[in-house]
N, CA and C of each residue as an Amber inpcrd file, in Angstrom:
protein
   315
  11.2520000  -1.1870000  14.8270000   9.8850000  -1.1170000  15.4850000
   9.9070000  -2.0880000  16.4830000   9.3210000  -1.8680000  17.7120000
   9.3650000  -2.8440000  18.6940000   8.2670000  -3.8380000  18.5200000
   8.3070000  -4.8800000  19.0850000   7.1880000  -6.0570000  18.9500000
   5.8170000  -5.4500000  19.3210000   5.8560000  -4.6660000  20.6400000
   4.6900000  -4.0350000  20.9550000   4.0460000  -3.1080000  19.9470000
   4.8540000  -2.3300000  19.4110000   4.2570000  -1.4180000  18.4370000
   3.6530000  -2.0510000  17.1730000   4.5010000  -3.1950000  16.7630000
   3.8240000  -4.1190000  15.7750000   2.6660000  -4.6790000  15.9810000
   2.5810000  -5.1260000  17.2930000   1.1330000  -5.7920000  17.7740000
   0.0760000  -4.6090000  17.6970000   0.2990000  -3.4740000  18.2010000
  -0.6550000  -2.3960000  18.2660000  -1.0210000  -2.0690000  16.7180000
  -0.0130000  -2.0200000  15.7280000  -0.3390000  -1.6980000  14.3800000
  -1.2650000  -2.9110000  13.8040000  -0.8570000  -4.0580000  14.1440000
  -1.5430000  -5.2230000  13.6440000  -3.1330000  -5.1310000  14.1890000
  -3.1960000  -4.8210000  15.3340000  -4.6760000  -4.7120000  15.9260000
  -5.3290000  -3.6300000  15.4100000  -4.8460000  -2.4970000  14.9460000
  -5.3630000  -1.3400000  14.4460000  -5.8280000  -1.7130000  13.0370000
  -5.0680000  -2.4760000  12.1920000  -5.3310000  -2.9220000  10.8770000
  -6.5580000  -3.9250000  10.9590000  -6.4710000  -4.8930000  11.8810000
  -7.5410000  -5.8790000  12.1230000  -8.7640000  -5.1350000  12.5790000
  -8.6350000  -4.2720000  13.4270000  -9.8550000  -3.5480000  13.9320000
 -10.4550000  -2.5750000  12.9270000  -9.7710000  -2.2960000  11.8500000
 -10.3230000  -1.5090000  10.7070000 -11.0310000  -2.4110000   9.7390000
 -10.3420000  -3.5660000   9.4230000 -10.7860000  -4.5030000   8.4050000
 -11.8990000  -5.3600000   8.7300000 -11.7730000  -6.1010000   9.9050000
 -12.7820000  -7.1230000  10.2660000 -14.1630000  -6.5540000  10.5320000
 -14.3100000  -5.3680000  11.3630000 -15.6350000  -4.9490000  11.4790000
 -16.1960000  -4.2550000  10.1310000 -15.3210000  -3.8130000   9.4210000
 -15.8380000  -3.0860000   8.1230000 -16.3420000  -4.1680000   7.1790000
 -15.8320000  -5.3740000   7.2300000 -16.4290000  -6.4230000   6.4760000
 -17.7700000  -6.7240000   6.7600000 -18.1560000  -6.7750000   8.0220000
 -19.4420000  -6.9530000   8.4870000 -20.3190000  -5.7430000   8.0100000
 -19.9520000  -4.6130000   8.1680000 -20.6890000  -3.3360000   7.7940000
 -20.9560000  -3.4290000   6.2420000 -19.8910000  -3.6530000   5.5830000
 -20.1130000  -3.8000000   4.0890000 -21.0670000  -4.9400000   3.6110000
 -21.0180000  -6.1780000   4.2830000 -22.0040000  -7.2030000   4.0550000
 -23.4270000  -6.7310000   4.4380000 -23.5470000  -5.9070000   5.4320000
 -24.9110000  -5.4310000   5.8430000 -25.4820000  -4.3510000   4.7250000
 -24.4780000  -3.5700000   4.3000000 -24.8890000  -2.5760000   3.2130000
 -25.2430000  -3.3620000   1.9940000 -24.4700000  -4.4190000   1.5910000
 -24.7200000  -5.1520000   0.4480000 -26.2120000  -5.8380000   0.4610000
 -26.4800000  -6.3330000   1.6670000 -27.7290000  -6.8340000   1.8320000
 -28.8920000  -5.9740000   1.9730000 -28.7290000  -4.6880000   2.5700000
 -29.7250000  -3.8510000   2.9210000 -29.6960000  -2.5750000   2.1710000
 -28.7720000  -2.3330000   1.3690000 -28.6000000  -0.9820000   0.7100000
 -27.8340000  -0.1120000   1.7350000 -27.3400000   0.8970000   1.1120000
 -26.5480000   1.9130000   1.9050000 -27.4760000   2.8400000   2.4600000
 -27.7300000   2.5950000   3.8710000 -28.6220000   3.3840000   4.6610000
 -28.0400000   3.4990000   6.0580000 -27.4410000   4.7750000   6.3360000
 -26.9610000   4.7980000   7.6060000 -28.0880000   4.7860000   8.8100000
 -29.0630000   5.3870000   8.4500000 -30.3910000   5.3450000   9.3690000
 -30.8300000   3.8960000   9.5430000 -30.8350000   3.0570000   8.4840000
 -31.1360000   1.7200000   8.6980000 -30.0900000   0.8260000   9.5190000
 -28.8880000   1.2730000   9.3490000 -27.8910000   0.5650000  10.2660000
 -28.0660000   0.9610000  11.6450000 -28.2520000   2.2320000  11.9060000
 -28.5990000   2.7200000  13.2370000 -29.7390000   1.9960000  13.8100000
 -30.7530000   1.8960000  13.0920000 -31.9100000   1.2540000  13.5790000
 -31.6410000  -0.2430000  13.8240000 -30.8100000  -0.9580000  13.0050000
 -30.3250000  -2.3310000  13.2300000 -29.5780000  -2.4500000  14.5380000
 -28.8650000  -1.4620000  14.8860000 -27.9720000  -1.4560000  16.2050000
 -29.0180000  -1.5280000  17.3630000 -30.1100000  -0.9410000  17.1620000
 -30.9770000  -0.8830000  18.3610000 -32.3080000  -1.7750000  18.3040000
 -32.0040000  -3.0710000  17.5390000 -33.0000000  -3.8970000  17.4670000
 -33.4950000  -4.6300000  18.6560000 -32.6040000  -4.7130000  19.6700000
 -33.0070000  -5.2480000  20.9920000 -32.1290000  -4.6440000  22.0700000
 -32.3640000  -5.0370000  23.2660000 -31.6590000  -4.4000000  24.4710000
 -30.2740000  -4.7560000  24.2580000 -29.8820000  -6.0410000  24.0420000
 -28.5070000  -6.4610000  23.9660000 -27.8310000  -5.5940000  22.9450000
 -28.1950000  -5.4050000  21.7220000 -27.4860000  -4.6040000  20.8260000
 -27.4400000  -3.0610000  21.3110000 -28.5440000  -2.5630000  21.7600000
 -28.5080000  -1.1770000  22.3460000 -27.3680000  -1.0240000  23.3580000
 -27.3410000  -2.0470000  24.2530000 -26.3690000  -2.0410000  25.2470000
 -24.8890000  -1.9890000  24.7920000 -24.6470000  -2.6900000  23.7700000
 -23.4050000  -2.7850000  23.1230000 -23.0020000  -1.5060000  22.4770000
 -24.1080000  -0.9870000  21.7140000 -23.8360000   0.3500000  21.1790000
 -23.4180000   1.4190000  22.1730000 -24.1140000   1.3510000  23.3440000
 -23.9640000   2.4120000  24.2120000 -22.5370000   2.1610000  24.7790000
 -22.1710000   0.9460000  25.0960000 -20.8660000   0.5720000  25.6390000
 -19.6880000   1.0400000  24.7190000 -19.8850000   0.8180000  23.4670000
 -18.9390000   1.3300000  22.5230000 -18.8480000   2.8830000  22.3260000
 -20.0430000   3.4940000  22.4290000 -20.0270000   4.9050000  22.3220000
 -19.3290000   5.5710000  23.6250000 -19.6870000   5.0350000  24.8470000
 -19.0430000   5.4780000  25.9380000 -17.4710000   5.3170000  25.9790000
 -17.0900000   4.2630000  25.4620000 -15.6020000   3.9120000  25.3720000
 -15.0600000   4.8150000  24.2800000 -15.6970000   5.1650000  23.1150000
 -15.0680000   6.0810000  22.1680000 -15.0050000   7.4820000  22.7390000
 -15.9450000   7.9690000  23.5880000 -15.8380000   9.2510000  24.1890000
 -14.8520000   9.3450000  25.1970000 -14.6010000   8.2800000  26.0250000
 -13.4970000   8.2370000  26.9100000 -12.2820000   8.2240000  26.3020000
 -12.0550000   7.4660000  25.1200000 -10.7440000   7.4040000  24.4170000
 -10.5570000   8.8590000  23.8310000 -11.5610000   9.3880000  23.2890000
 -11.2810000  10.8810000  22.7900000 -10.8050000  11.8300000  23.7970000
 -11.3810000  11.8490000  24.8860000 -10.9820000  12.7340000  26.0360000
  -9.5930000  12.4140000  26.4450000  -9.2360000  11.1820000  26.5350000
  -7.7580000  10.8300000  26.8010000  -6.8200000  11.2290000  25.7220000
  -7.1690000  11.0700000  24.5090000  -6.3500000  11.4940000  23.4330000
  -6.0550000  12.9110000  23.3650000  -7.1690000  13.7110000  23.5440000
  -7.0690000  15.1340000  23.5630000  -6.2050000  15.6380000  24.8190000
  -6.4380000  15.0420000  25.9560000  -5.5820000  15.3920000  27.0460000
  -4.1160000  15.0410000  26.9130000  -3.7820000  13.8680000  26.3890000
  -2.5240000  13.4270000  26.1690000  -1.7240000  14.2000000  25.0630000
  -2.5730000  14.5380000  23.9640000  -1.9020000  15.3330000  22.8960000
  -1.6360000  16.7050000  23.2990000  -2.5180000  17.2490000  24.2070000
  -2.1490000  18.6800000  24.7200000  -0.9910000  18.5240000  25.7100000
  -0.7520000  17.5650000  26.4870000   0.4760000  17.3970000  27.3120000
   1.6880000  17.1460000  26.6410000   1.5890000  16.1590000  25.5860000
   2.7430000  15.5580000  24.9670000   2.9770000  16.2550000  23.6740000
   2.1520000  17.0840000  23.1080000   2.3190000  17.8460000  21.8890000
   2.4190000  16.8230000  20.6910000   1.9730000  15.7120000  20.7130000
   2.0550000  14.6000000  19.7870000   0.9190000  14.8170000  18.7620000
   0.8140000  15.9360000  18.0220000  -0.4310000  16.2680000  17.2730000
  -0.8550000  15.2230000  16.2850000   0.1880000  14.4360000  15.6170000
  -0.2200000  13.3980000  14.7010000  -1.1160000  12.2540000  15.3590000
  -1.1090000  12.1530000  16.6780000  -2.0150000  11.1440000  17.3830000
  -3.5080000  11.5160000  17.2230000  -3.8330000  12.7960000  16.8080000
  -5.2970000  13.2820000  16.7910000  -5.8640000  12.4440000  15.6880000
  -5.2480000  11.9040000  14.7930000  -5.7930000  11.0580000  13.6060000
  -6.6100000   9.8830000  14.1760000  -6.2260000   9.4300000  15.4520000
  -7.0080000   8.4100000  16.1460000  -8.4820000   8.7520000  16.5330000
  -8.7120000   9.9500000  16.6420000 -10.0950000  10.3320000  16.9010000
 -11.0320000  10.1440000  15.6880000 -10.7510000  10.4670000  14.5270000
 -11.7210000  10.1410000  13.4010000 -11.6160000   8.7500000  13.1380000
 -10.5570000   8.0520000  13.4230000 -10.5570000   6.5520000  13.1350000
 -11.4430000   5.9330000  14.0260000 -11.6100000   6.4180000  15.3580000
 -12.4270000   5.8330000  16.3200000 -13.8860000   6.0130000  15.9620000
 -14.3340000   7.1620000  15.3580000 -15.6800000   7.5170000  15.1320000
 -16.1970000   7.1040000  13.7400000 -15.1740000   6.9630000  12.9800000
 -15.5010000   6.6070000  11.4640000 -15.4940000   5.1250000  11.3200000
 -14.4800000   4.3990000  12.0350000 -14.3090000   3.0910000  11.8190000
 -14.7320000   2.4260000  13.0940000 -14.2090000   2.6980000  14.2420000
 -14.5500000   2.0300000  15.5140000 -13.5100000   2.1780000  16.5370000
 -13.7940000   1.8460000  17.7850000 -12.8800000   1.7340000  18.9530000
 -11.8020000   0.6840000  18.6410000 -12.2860000  -0.3970000  17.9210000
 -11.4200000  -1.5570000  17.6750000 -10.2570000  -1.1060000  16.8280000
 -10.3990000   0.1250000  16.1250000  -9.3050000   0.7230000  15.2770000
  -8.5960000   1.7630000  16.0010000  -9.3760000   2.6160000  16.5880000
  -9.0110000   3.8800000  17.1290000  -7.9460000   3.6850000  18.2510000
  -8.4190000   2.7240000  19.2200000  -7.5230000   2.5810000  20.3830000
  -6.1830000   1.9660000  20.1350000  -6.0430000   0.8760000  19.3960000
  -4.7580000   0.3550000  18.9740000  -3.9050000   1.2910000  18.1000000
  -4.6520000   2.0990000  17.2180000  -3.8750000   3.2060000  16.4670000
  -3.3180000   4.1710000  17.3610000  -4.0430000   4.6550000  18.2760000
  -3.5900000   5.5590000  19.2790000  -2.4710000   5.0550000  19.9770000
  -2.4700000   3.9020000  20.6640000  -1.3410000   3.1280000  21.3090000
  -0.2170000   3.0140000  20.4690000  -0.4120000   2.7860000  19.1000000
   0.7190000   2.7140000  18.1480000   1.4340000   3.9440000  18.0640000
   0.5520000   5.0270000  17.8970000   1.2400000   6.3870000  17.7160000
   1.7980000   6.9510000  19.1580000   1.1410000   6.5540000  20.0760000
   1.6810000   7.0360000  21.4660000   3.1010000   6.4450000  21.8410000
   3.2330000   5.1500000  21.3410000   4.3740000   4.4190000  21.7590000
   5.7300000   4.6020000  20.7940000   5.5320000   5.5760000  19.8720000
   6.6110000   5.7610000  19.0590000   7.7950000   6.3090000  19.7640000
   8.9860000   6.1180000  19.3030000  10.2000000   6.6520000  20.1130000
  10.1330000   8.0720000  20.1370000  10.5090000   8.5970000  21.2400000
  10.7010000  10.1060000  21.2850000  12.1310000  10.5540000  20.8230000
  12.0910000  11.6360000  19.9720000  13.2280000  12.0070000  19.3640000
  13.7130000  13.4470000  19.9780000
């Protein structure tokens, strides 16, 4: 595996674990409430802006993944879409780059 692929994989793992630790801490403090978390994301203009920034980035990444999967027939790369929306762009983007840069056989 190339150094670049190892970096992408490391970023995908970090992008899954680090943000999730903050989400789990929030759930521990406030109880498991997705609607409560969404409300917390919109507590002020700065957090709402960040939510929209990440949402637009996630949609753009999804469009790119679908277009590339269609062209390259790399169906396994579709796993990056649920990773993006269930975990976050910080996991989905480096995961997709890791999957996209695998050697072609």
